[in-house]
PDB file of C-alpha atoms in Angstrom:
ATOM      1  CA  MET A   3     -37.100   9.877  44.122  1.00 48.00           C
ATOM      2  CA  PRO A   4     -37.505   7.803  40.950  1.00 54.00           C
ATOM      3  CA  GLU A   5     -39.907  10.446  39.555  1.00 56.00           C
ATOM      4  CA  LYS A   6     -37.330  13.225  40.044  1.00 56.00           C
ATOM      5  CA  ARG A   7     -34.665  11.103  38.386  1.00 58.00           C
ATOM      6  CA  ASN A   8     -36.928  10.577  35.372  1.00 62.00           C
ATOM      7  CA  THR A   9     -37.637  14.314  35.209  1.00 56.00           C
ATOM      8  CA  PHE A  10     -33.927  15.200  35.292  1.00 53.00           C
ATOM      9  CA  SER A  11     -33.224  12.482  32.731  1.00 66.00           C
ATOM     10  CA  SER A  12     -35.882  13.884  30.390  1.00 66.00           C
ATOM     11  CA  LEU A  13     -34.495  17.421  30.763  1.00 62.00           C
ATOM     12  CA  SER A  14     -30.973  16.169  30.079  1.00 80.00           C
ATOM     13  CA  ALA A  15     -32.125  14.293  26.963  1.00 80.00           C
ATOM     14  CA  TRP A  16     -33.971  17.418  25.769  1.00 77.00           C
ATOM     15  CA  ARG A  17     -30.842  19.543  26.214  1.00 82.00           C
ATOM     16  CA  ARG A  18     -28.765  17.010  24.291  1.00 83.00           C
ATOM     17  CA  ARG A  19     -31.242  17.017  21.417  1.00 84.00           C
ATOM     18  CA  VAL A  20     -31.270  20.822  21.290  1.00 81.00           C
ATOM     19  CA  LEU A  21     -27.471  20.941  21.421  1.00 83.00           C
ATOM     20  CA  ALA A  22     -27.161  18.273  18.713  1.00 84.00           C
ATOM     21  CA  ARG A  23     -29.497  20.176  16.405  1.00 87.00           C
ATOM     22  CA  ALA A  24     -27.559  23.386  17.003  1.00 86.00           C
ATOM     23  CA  VAL A  25     -24.237  21.647  16.280  1.00 82.00           C
ATOM     24  CA  HIS A  26     -25.585  20.110  13.074  1.00 85.00           C
ATOM     25  CA  ARG A  27     -26.970  23.431  11.898  1.00 87.00           C
ATOM     26  CA  GLY A  28     -23.644  25.085  12.689  1.00 85.00           C
ATOM     27  CA  MET A  29     -21.726  22.428  10.790  1.00 80.00           C
ATOM     28  CA  ARG A  30     -23.970  22.826   7.749  1.00 83.00           C
ATOM     29  CA  TRP A  31     -23.438  26.584   7.869  1.00 82.00           C
ATOM     30  CA  VAL A  32     -19.653  26.167   8.095  1.00 76.00           C
ATOM     31  CA  GLN A  33     -19.641  23.689   5.205  1.00 77.00           C
ATOM     32  CA  GLU A  34     -21.710  26.032   3.073  1.00 82.00           C
ATOM     33  CA  ALA A  35     -19.681  29.111   3.967  1.00 80.00           C
ATOM     34  CA  GLY A  36     -16.351  27.332   3.473  1.00 82.00           C
ATOM     35  CA  ALA A  37     -17.135  25.796   0.091  1.00 88.00           C
ATOM     36  CA  VAL A  38     -15.251  27.224  -2.888  1.00 89.00           C
ATOM     37  CA  THR A  39     -17.080  28.181  -6.094  1.00 91.00           C
ATOM     38  CA  ALA A  40     -16.547  30.597  -8.965  1.00 90.00           C
ATOM     39  CA  GLU A  41     -18.711  33.122  -7.127  1.00 91.00           C
ATOM     40  CA  GLN A  42     -17.153  32.389  -3.740  1.00 89.00           C
ATOM     41  CA  PRO A  43     -13.465  31.565  -4.327  1.00 87.00           C
ATOM     42  CA  GLY A  44     -12.245  32.596  -0.888  1.00 86.00           C
ATOM     43  CA  ALA A  45      -8.474  32.876  -0.815  1.00 88.00           C
ATOM     44  CA  LEU A  46      -7.983  30.489  -3.750  1.00 90.00           C
ATOM     45  CA  ARG A  47      -7.256  32.045  -7.135  1.00 91.00           C
ATOM     46  CA  PHE A  48      -7.534  29.318  -9.736  1.00 94.00           C
ATOM     47  CA  ARG A  49      -6.543  29.917 -13.337  1.00 94.00           C
ATOM     48  CA  ARG A  50     -10.142  28.977 -14.084  1.00 95.00           C
ATOM     49  CA  ILE A  51     -13.040  27.615 -12.070  1.00 96.00           C
ATOM     50  CA  GLY A  52     -16.114  26.933 -14.155  1.00 95.00           C
ATOM     51  CA  PRO A  53     -19.731  27.711 -13.300  1.00 95.00           C
ATOM     52  CA  GLY A  54     -21.378  25.082 -11.124  1.00 94.00           C
ATOM     53  CA  THR A  55     -18.047  23.747  -9.835  1.00 95.00           C
ATOM     54  CA  ARG A  56     -17.757  23.333  -6.083  1.00 95.00           C
ATOM     55  CA  LEU A  57     -14.928  22.395  -3.732  1.00 95.00           C
ATOM     56  CA  ALA A  58     -16.427  21.052  -0.520  1.00 94.00           C
ATOM     57  CA  PHE A  59     -15.216  22.293   2.859  1.00 93.00           C
ATOM     58  CA  PRO A  60     -12.805  21.500   4.362  1.00 93.00           C
ATOM     59  CA  GLN A  61     -10.460  21.487   1.409  1.00 94.00           C
ATOM     60  CA  GLY A  62      -7.214  19.537   1.392  1.00 94.00           C
ATOM     61  CA  THR A  63      -3.850  21.026   0.432  1.00 95.00           C
ATOM     62  CA  VAL A  64      -4.220  23.357  -2.540  1.00 96.00           C
ATOM     63  CA  PHE A  65      -1.400  25.343  -4.131  1.00 95.00           C
ATOM     64  CA  GLY A  66      -0.301  26.488  -7.565  1.00 95.00           C
ATOM     65  CA  GLU A  67      -3.897  27.532  -8.307  1.00 95.00           C
ATOM     66  CA  ALA A  68      -2.710  29.913 -11.034  1.00 95.00           C
ATOM     67  CA  TRP A  69      -1.848  26.800 -13.066  1.00 96.00           C
ATOM     68  CA  ILE A  70      -4.991  24.805 -12.219  1.00 97.00           C
ATOM     69  CA  GLU A  71      -8.048  24.864 -14.474  1.00 97.00           C
ATOM     70  CA  LEU A  72     -11.326  23.394 -13.212  1.00 97.00           C
ATOM     71  CA  GLY A  73     -14.087  22.850 -15.766  1.00 96.00           C
ATOM     72  CA  ASP A  74     -17.803  23.440 -15.403  1.00 96.00           C
ATOM     73  CA  HIS A  75     -19.970  21.544 -12.906  1.00 95.00           C
ATOM     74  CA  CYS A  76     -17.129  19.646 -11.225  1.00 96.00           C
ATOM     75  CA  ILE A  77     -17.599  18.165  -7.760  1.00 95.00           C
ATOM     76  CA  ILE A  78     -14.517  18.183  -5.532  1.00 96.00           C
ATOM     77  CA  GLY A  79     -15.115  16.340  -2.259  1.00 95.00           C
ATOM     78  CA  GLU A  80     -13.857  17.136   1.216  1.00 95.00           C
ATOM     79  CA  GLN A  81     -10.115  16.987   1.964  1.00 96.00           C
ATOM     80  CA  VAL A  82      -9.144  16.724  -1.716  1.00 97.00           C
ATOM     81  CA  THR A  83      -5.574  17.817  -2.486  1.00 97.00           C
ATOM     82  CA  LEU A  84      -4.907  19.696  -5.747  1.00 97.00           C
ATOM     83  CA  THR A  85      -1.364  20.872  -6.410  1.00 96.00           C
ATOM     84  CA  ALA A  86       0.530  22.275  -9.381  1.00 96.00           C
ATOM     85  CA  GLY A  87       4.300  22.322  -9.054  1.00 92.00           C
ATOM     86  CA  MET A  88       6.553  20.733  -6.492  1.00 87.00           C
ATOM     87  CA  MET A  89       5.954  23.490  -3.941  1.00 83.00           C
ATOM     88  CA  PRO A  90       4.086  26.782  -3.594  1.00 87.00           C
ATOM     89  CA  ASP A  91       5.231  30.069  -5.113  1.00 83.00           C
ATOM     90  CA  LEU A  92       6.963  28.617  -8.175  1.00 84.00           C
ATOM     91  CA  ASP A  93       6.641  30.183 -11.632  1.00 87.00           C
ATOM     92  CA  LEU A  94       5.442  27.311 -13.805  1.00 88.00           C
ATOM     93  CA  GLY A  95       5.229  29.211 -17.087  1.00 91.00           C
ATOM     94  CA  PRO A  96       2.322  30.368 -19.249  1.00 91.00           C
ATOM     95  CA  ASP A  97       0.401  27.101 -19.655  1.00 94.00           C
ATOM     96  CA  PRO A  98      -1.884  25.206 -17.259  1.00 95.00           C
ATOM     97  CA  ILE A  99      -0.363  22.279 -15.389  1.00 97.00           C
ATOM     98  CA  LEU A 100      -3.462  20.608 -13.927  1.00 98.00           C
ATOM     99  CA  THR A 101      -6.645  20.556 -16.004  1.00 98.00           C
ATOM    100  CA  LEU A 102     -10.016  19.057 -15.085  1.00 98.00           C
ATOM    101  CA  GLY A 103     -12.643  18.829 -17.802  1.00 97.00           C
ATOM    102  CA  ASN A 104     -16.331  19.517 -17.324  1.00 97.00           C
ATOM    103  CA  GLY A 105     -18.266  17.352 -14.897  1.00 96.00           C
ATOM    104  CA  VAL A 106     -15.260  15.729 -13.198  1.00 97.00           C
ATOM    105  CA  VAL A 107     -15.914  14.242  -9.762  1.00 97.00           C
ATOM    106  CA  LEU A 108     -13.105  13.755  -7.225  1.00 98.00           C
ATOM    107  CA  GLY A 109     -14.157  11.763  -4.179  1.00 96.00           C
ATOM    108  CA  ARG A 110     -13.351  12.599  -0.584  1.00 96.00           C
ATOM    109  CA  GLY A 111      -9.660  12.467   0.354  1.00 97.00           C
ATOM    110  CA  SER A 112      -8.386  12.130  -3.217  1.00 98.00           C
ATOM    111  CA  HIS A 113      -5.036  13.610  -4.299  1.00 98.00           C
ATOM    112  CA  VAL A 114      -4.062  15.024  -7.682  1.00 98.00           C
ATOM    113  CA  ILE A 115      -0.357  15.910  -7.679  1.00 97.00           C
ATOM    114  CA  ALA A 116       0.748  17.695 -10.856  1.00 97.00           C
ATOM    115  CA  ASP A 117       4.444  18.523 -10.864  1.00 94.00           C
ATOM    116  CA  THR A 118       4.133  18.304 -14.648  1.00 95.00           C
ATOM    117  CA  THR A 119       0.963  18.228 -16.728  1.00 97.00           C
ATOM    118  CA  VAL A 120      -2.010  16.187 -15.545  1.00 98.00           C
ATOM    119  CA  THR A 121      -5.210  16.193 -17.598  1.00 98.00           C
ATOM    120  CA  ILE A 122      -8.470  14.589 -16.479  1.00 98.00           C
ATOM    121  CA  GLY A 123     -11.120  14.347 -19.189  1.00 97.00           C
ATOM    122  CA  SER A 124     -14.717  15.447 -18.874  1.00 97.00           C
ATOM    123  CA  ASP A 125     -17.219  13.311 -16.954  1.00 96.00           C
ATOM    124  CA  THR A 126     -14.532  11.232 -15.275  1.00 97.00           C
ATOM    125  CA  TYR A 127     -15.627  10.070 -11.821  1.00 97.00           C
ATOM    126  CA  CYS A 128     -13.207   9.179  -9.039  1.00 97.00           C
ATOM    127  CA  GLY A 129     -14.193   7.381  -5.867  1.00 97.00           C
ATOM    128  CA  PRO A 130     -12.758   8.389  -2.482  1.00 97.00           C
ATOM    129  CA  TYR A 131      -9.019   8.338  -1.793  1.00 98.00           C
ATOM    130  CA  VAL A 132      -7.896   8.109  -5.414  1.00 98.00           C
ATOM    131  CA  TYR A 133      -4.252   9.143  -5.935  1.00 98.00           C
ATOM    132  CA  ILE A 134      -3.158  10.627  -9.263  1.00 98.00           C
ATOM    133  CA  THR A 135       0.446  11.795  -9.563  1.00 98.00           C
ATOM    134  CA  SER A 136       2.830  12.900 -12.281  1.00 97.00           C
ATOM    135  CA  THR A 137       5.864  12.394 -10.015  1.00 95.00           C
ATOM    136  CA  ASN A 138       7.528   9.375  -8.477  1.00 92.00           C
ATOM    137  CA  HIS A 139      10.545   8.974  -6.230  1.00 90.00           C
ATOM    138  CA  SER A 140      13.775   7.747  -7.776  1.00 91.00           C
ATOM    139  CA  TYR A 141      16.190   5.398  -6.053  1.00 93.00           C
ATOM    140  CA  ASP A 142      19.103   5.254  -8.490  1.00 93.00           C
ATOM    141  CA  ASP A 143      21.730   6.039  -5.852  1.00 94.00           C
ATOM    142  CA  PRO A 144      21.802   3.209  -3.303  1.00 94.00           C
ATOM    143  CA  HIS A 145      23.711   5.390  -0.805  1.00 95.00           C
ATOM    144  CA  THR A 146      21.308   8.363  -0.663  1.00 95.00           C
ATOM    145  CA  PRO A 147      17.957   8.227   1.108  1.00 95.00           C
ATOM    146  CA  VAL A 148      15.190   7.814  -1.463  1.00 94.00           C
ATOM    147  CA  GLY A 149      13.368  10.896  -0.205  1.00 90.00           C
ATOM    148  CA  LYS A 150      16.445  13.054  -0.920  1.00 92.00           C
ATOM    149  CA  GLN A 151      16.912  11.906  -4.521  1.00 92.00           C
ATOM    150  CA  TRP A 152      15.508  14.043  -7.320  1.00 91.00           C
ATOM    151  CA  PRO A 153      12.149  12.568  -8.422  1.00 92.00           C
ATOM    152  CA  ARG A 154      11.076  11.689 -11.943  1.00 92.00           C
ATOM    153  CA  ALA A 155       8.054  13.347 -13.543  1.00 94.00           C
ATOM    154  CA  GLU A 156       5.991  12.305 -16.556  1.00 96.00           C
ATOM    155  CA  PRO A 157       2.677  13.727 -17.821  1.00 97.00           C
ATOM    156  CA  VAL A 158      -0.556  11.910 -16.966  1.00 98.00           C
ATOM    157  CA  GLU A 159      -3.600  11.857 -19.218  1.00 98.00           C
ATOM    158  CA  ILE A 160      -6.979  10.412 -18.230  1.00 98.00           C
ATOM    159  CA  GLY A 161      -9.550  10.329 -20.999  1.00 98.00           C
ATOM    160  CA  PRO A 162     -13.191  11.391 -20.749  1.00 97.00           C
ATOM    161  CA  GLY A 163     -15.865   9.243 -19.176  1.00 97.00           C
ATOM    162  CA  CYS A 164     -13.576   7.126 -16.984  1.00 98.00           C
ATOM    163  CA  TRP A 165     -14.392   5.634 -13.587  1.00 98.00           C
ATOM    164  CA  LEU A 166     -11.625   5.270 -10.987  1.00 98.00           C
ATOM    165  CA  GLY A 167     -12.598   3.121  -8.023  1.00 97.00           C
ATOM    166  CA  THR A 168     -11.799   3.748  -4.379  1.00 97.00           C
ATOM    167  CA  GLY A 169      -8.093   3.861  -3.591  1.00 98.00           C
ATOM    168  CA  ALA A 170      -6.928   3.596  -7.208  1.00 98.00           C
ATOM    169  CA  VAL A 171      -3.422   4.906  -7.930  1.00 98.00           C
ATOM    170  CA  ILE A 172      -2.489   6.459 -11.274  1.00 98.00           C
ATOM    171  CA  LEU A 173       1.288   6.656 -11.697  1.00 98.00           C
ATOM    172  CA  PRO A 174       3.441   9.059 -13.749  1.00 97.00           C
ATOM    173  CA  GLY A 175       3.281   8.516 -17.498  1.00 97.00           C
ATOM    174  CA  ALA A 176      -0.101   6.772 -17.396  1.00 98.00           C
ATOM    175  CA  ARG A 177      -2.438   7.394 -20.326  1.00 98.00           C
ATOM    176  CA  LEU A 178      -5.999   6.177 -19.979  1.00 98.00           C
ATOM    177  CA  GLY A 179      -8.326   6.184 -22.957  1.00 97.00           C
ATOM    178  CA  ARG A 180     -12.035   6.932 -23.086  1.00 97.00           C
ATOM    179  CA  ASN A 181     -14.480   5.225 -20.694  1.00 97.00           C
ATOM    180  CA  VAL A 182     -11.822   3.215 -18.876  1.00 98.00           C
ATOM    181  CA  VAL A 183     -12.790   1.516 -15.616  1.00 98.00           C
ATOM    182  CA  VAL A 184     -10.085   1.240 -12.947  1.00 98.00           C
ATOM    183  CA  ALA A 185     -10.927  -1.225 -10.182  1.00 98.00           C
ATOM    184  CA  ALA A 186     -10.666  -0.234  -6.526  1.00 97.00           C
ATOM    185  CA  GLY A 187      -7.084  -0.394  -5.281  1.00 97.00           C
ATOM    186  CA  ALA A 188      -5.561  -0.840  -8.747  1.00 98.00           C
ATOM    187  CA  VAL A 189      -2.146   0.678  -9.505  1.00 98.00           C
ATOM    188  CA  VAL A 190      -2.017   1.901 -13.100  1.00 98.00           C
ATOM    189  CA  ARG A 191       1.004   2.722 -15.212  1.00 95.00           C
ATOM    190  CA  GLY A 192       1.521   2.870 -18.957  1.00 96.00           C
ATOM    191  CA  GLU A 193      -1.202   3.073 -21.591  1.00 97.00           C
ATOM    192  CA  VAL A 194      -4.755   1.740 -21.251  1.00 98.00           C
ATOM    193  CA  PRO A 195      -6.914   1.633 -24.426  1.00 97.00           C
ATOM    194  CA  ASP A 196     -10.469   2.925 -24.730  1.00 97.00           C
ATOM    195  CA  HIS A 197     -13.280   0.907 -23.132  1.00 97.00           C
ATOM    196  CA  ALA A 198     -11.085  -1.322 -20.998  1.00 97.00           C
ATOM    197  CA  VAL A 199     -11.409  -2.534 -17.401  1.00 98.00           C
ATOM    198  CA  VAL A 200      -8.165  -2.806 -15.454  1.00 98.00           C
ATOM    199  CA  ALA A 201      -7.516  -4.292 -12.015  1.00 97.00           C
ATOM    200  CA  GLY A 202      -4.629  -5.350  -9.799  1.00 97.00           C
ATOM    201  CA  ALA A 203      -1.242  -4.008  -8.751  1.00 94.00           C
ATOM    202  CA  PRO A 204       0.252  -3.546 -11.232  1.00 96.00           C
ATOM    203  CA  ALA A 205      -3.011  -3.174 -13.134  1.00 97.00           C
ATOM    204  CA  ARG A 206      -3.756  -5.348 -16.146  1.00 97.00           C
ATOM    205  CA  ILE A 207      -6.687  -5.468 -18.539  1.00 97.00           C
ATOM    206  CA  VAL A 208      -9.337  -7.890 -17.301  1.00 97.00           C
ATOM    207  CA  ARG A 209     -12.153  -6.944 -19.708  1.00 96.00           C
ATOM    208  CA  SER A 210     -12.387  -4.990 -22.953  1.00 95.00           C
ATOM    209  CA  TRP A 211     -14.963  -3.980 -25.528  1.00 94.00           C
ATOM    210  CA  ASP A 212     -14.982  -5.523 -29.004  1.00 92.00           C
ATOM    211  CA  PRO A 213     -17.198  -3.744 -31.571  1.00 91.00           C
ATOM    212  CA  GLU A 214     -18.387  -7.085 -32.990  1.00 91.00           C
ATOM    213  CA  GLN A 215     -18.520  -9.326 -29.920  1.00 90.00           C
ATOM    214  CA  GLY A 216     -19.220  -6.789 -27.194  1.00 90.00           C
ATOM    215  CA  TRP A 217     -17.568  -7.130 -23.794  1.00 92.00           C
ATOM    216  CA  GLN A 218     -14.948  -9.859 -23.563  1.00 93.00           C
ATOM    217  CA  PRO A 219     -15.148 -11.776 -21.361  1.00 93.00           C
ATOM    218  CA  PRO A 220     -18.939 -11.258 -21.323  1.00 91.00           C
ATOM    219  CA  LEU A 221     -20.525  -9.340 -18.467  1.00 88.00           C
ATOM    220  CA  ARG A 222     -21.959 -11.549 -15.735  1.00 86.00           C
ATOM    221  CA  THR A 223     -24.752  -9.182 -14.744  1.00 84.00           C
ATOM    222  CA  PRO A 224     -27.685  -7.934 -16.847  1.00 83.00           C
ATOM    223  CA  ALA A 225     -27.524  -4.409 -18.168  1.00 79.00           C
ATOM    224  CA  PRO A 226     -29.366  -1.877 -15.990  1.00 81.00           C
ATOM    225  CA  VAL A 227     -32.800  -0.833 -17.220  1.00 81.00           C
ATOM    226  CA  PRO A 228     -32.647   2.814 -18.330  1.00 81.00           C
ATOM    227  CA  ILE A 229     -35.042   5.350 -16.857  1.00 81.00           C
ATOM    228  CA  PRO A 230     -37.850   5.979 -19.381  1.00 82.00           C
ATOM    229  CA  GLU A 231     -37.845   9.352 -21.063  1.00 84.00           C
ATOM    230  CA  GLY A 232     -40.066  11.980 -19.492  1.00 85.00           C
ATOM    231  CA  VAL A 233     -39.849  10.632 -15.931  1.00 83.00           C
ATOM    232  CA  THR A 234     -39.334  13.484 -13.480  1.00 84.00           C
ATOM    233  CA  PRO A 235     -37.192  13.422 -10.296  1.00 79.00           C
ATOM    234  CA  GLU A 236     -40.385  13.844  -8.260  1.00 83.00           C
ATOM    235  CA  GLN A 237     -41.853  10.703  -9.812  1.00 82.00           C
ATOM    236  CA  LEU A 238     -38.692   8.745  -9.023  1.00 80.00           C
ATOM    237  CA  VAL A 239     -38.855   9.858  -5.370  1.00 82.00           C
ATOM    238  CA  ALA A 240     -42.522   8.855  -5.169  1.00 83.00           C
ATOM    239  CA  LEU A 241     -41.714   5.442  -6.682  1.00 78.00           C
ATOM    240  CA  ALA A 242     -38.919   4.877  -4.171  1.00 76.00           C
ATOM    241  CA  GLU A 243     -41.272   5.724  -1.311  1.00 76.00           C
ATOM    242  CA  LEU A 244     -43.830   3.201  -2.612  1.00 75.00           C
ATOM    243  CA  GLU A 245     -41.181   0.462  -2.748  1.00 67.00           C
ATOM    244  CA  GLU A 246     -40.202   1.141   0.874  1.00 64.00           C
ATOM    245  CA  ARG A 247     -43.744   0.543   2.132  1.00 63.00           C
TER     246      ARG A 247
END
């Protein structure tokens, strides 16, 4: 009896492994087939989607594509929401409303809500669940539910080369300069100068770059060692495998 039980157990484990492999292969096929690119836009008709740009499947809410421009080689993670206008099927005029520069990365679950213009500069990277919005609720009338009051909208501009940490919130009217770092969970409003690090809610500058003195206050960690010129990806993989042994 124990031998039969072991046999049935082995067969059951084999079936589970086969089924798991089939499910994983199916999921990879669905993800590949459902991704949106310039060559494979599906039902989405963006004003522009650059070569090398990819929206992972499944996508989040996307509407107003005719007023959304996506630069070259952007990476848009799963369940990312991109909207232009307050609702679908509005005529927003001749100009783009939401613009992503080249090489922008939007992490999984992020939202970019552009009821008025939102511009994200090239090579800006966003961690997961970042929220960027040009619109905020108003609460002027104390007798009317906040959700029923007409919202306020102000343009948002994020400069090139920025890094927005996980869960960061960029509020209407925010203007971030070049190479700004936004700490995870920070809530940013107003203007942030070039080469600044902001943190907190509301966010404040906690570190900035001075051309003569460098970072102030000084960085507490040594600068990373750059990869030597001429090193190939294959060599880096081989080096990593050696370090694991």
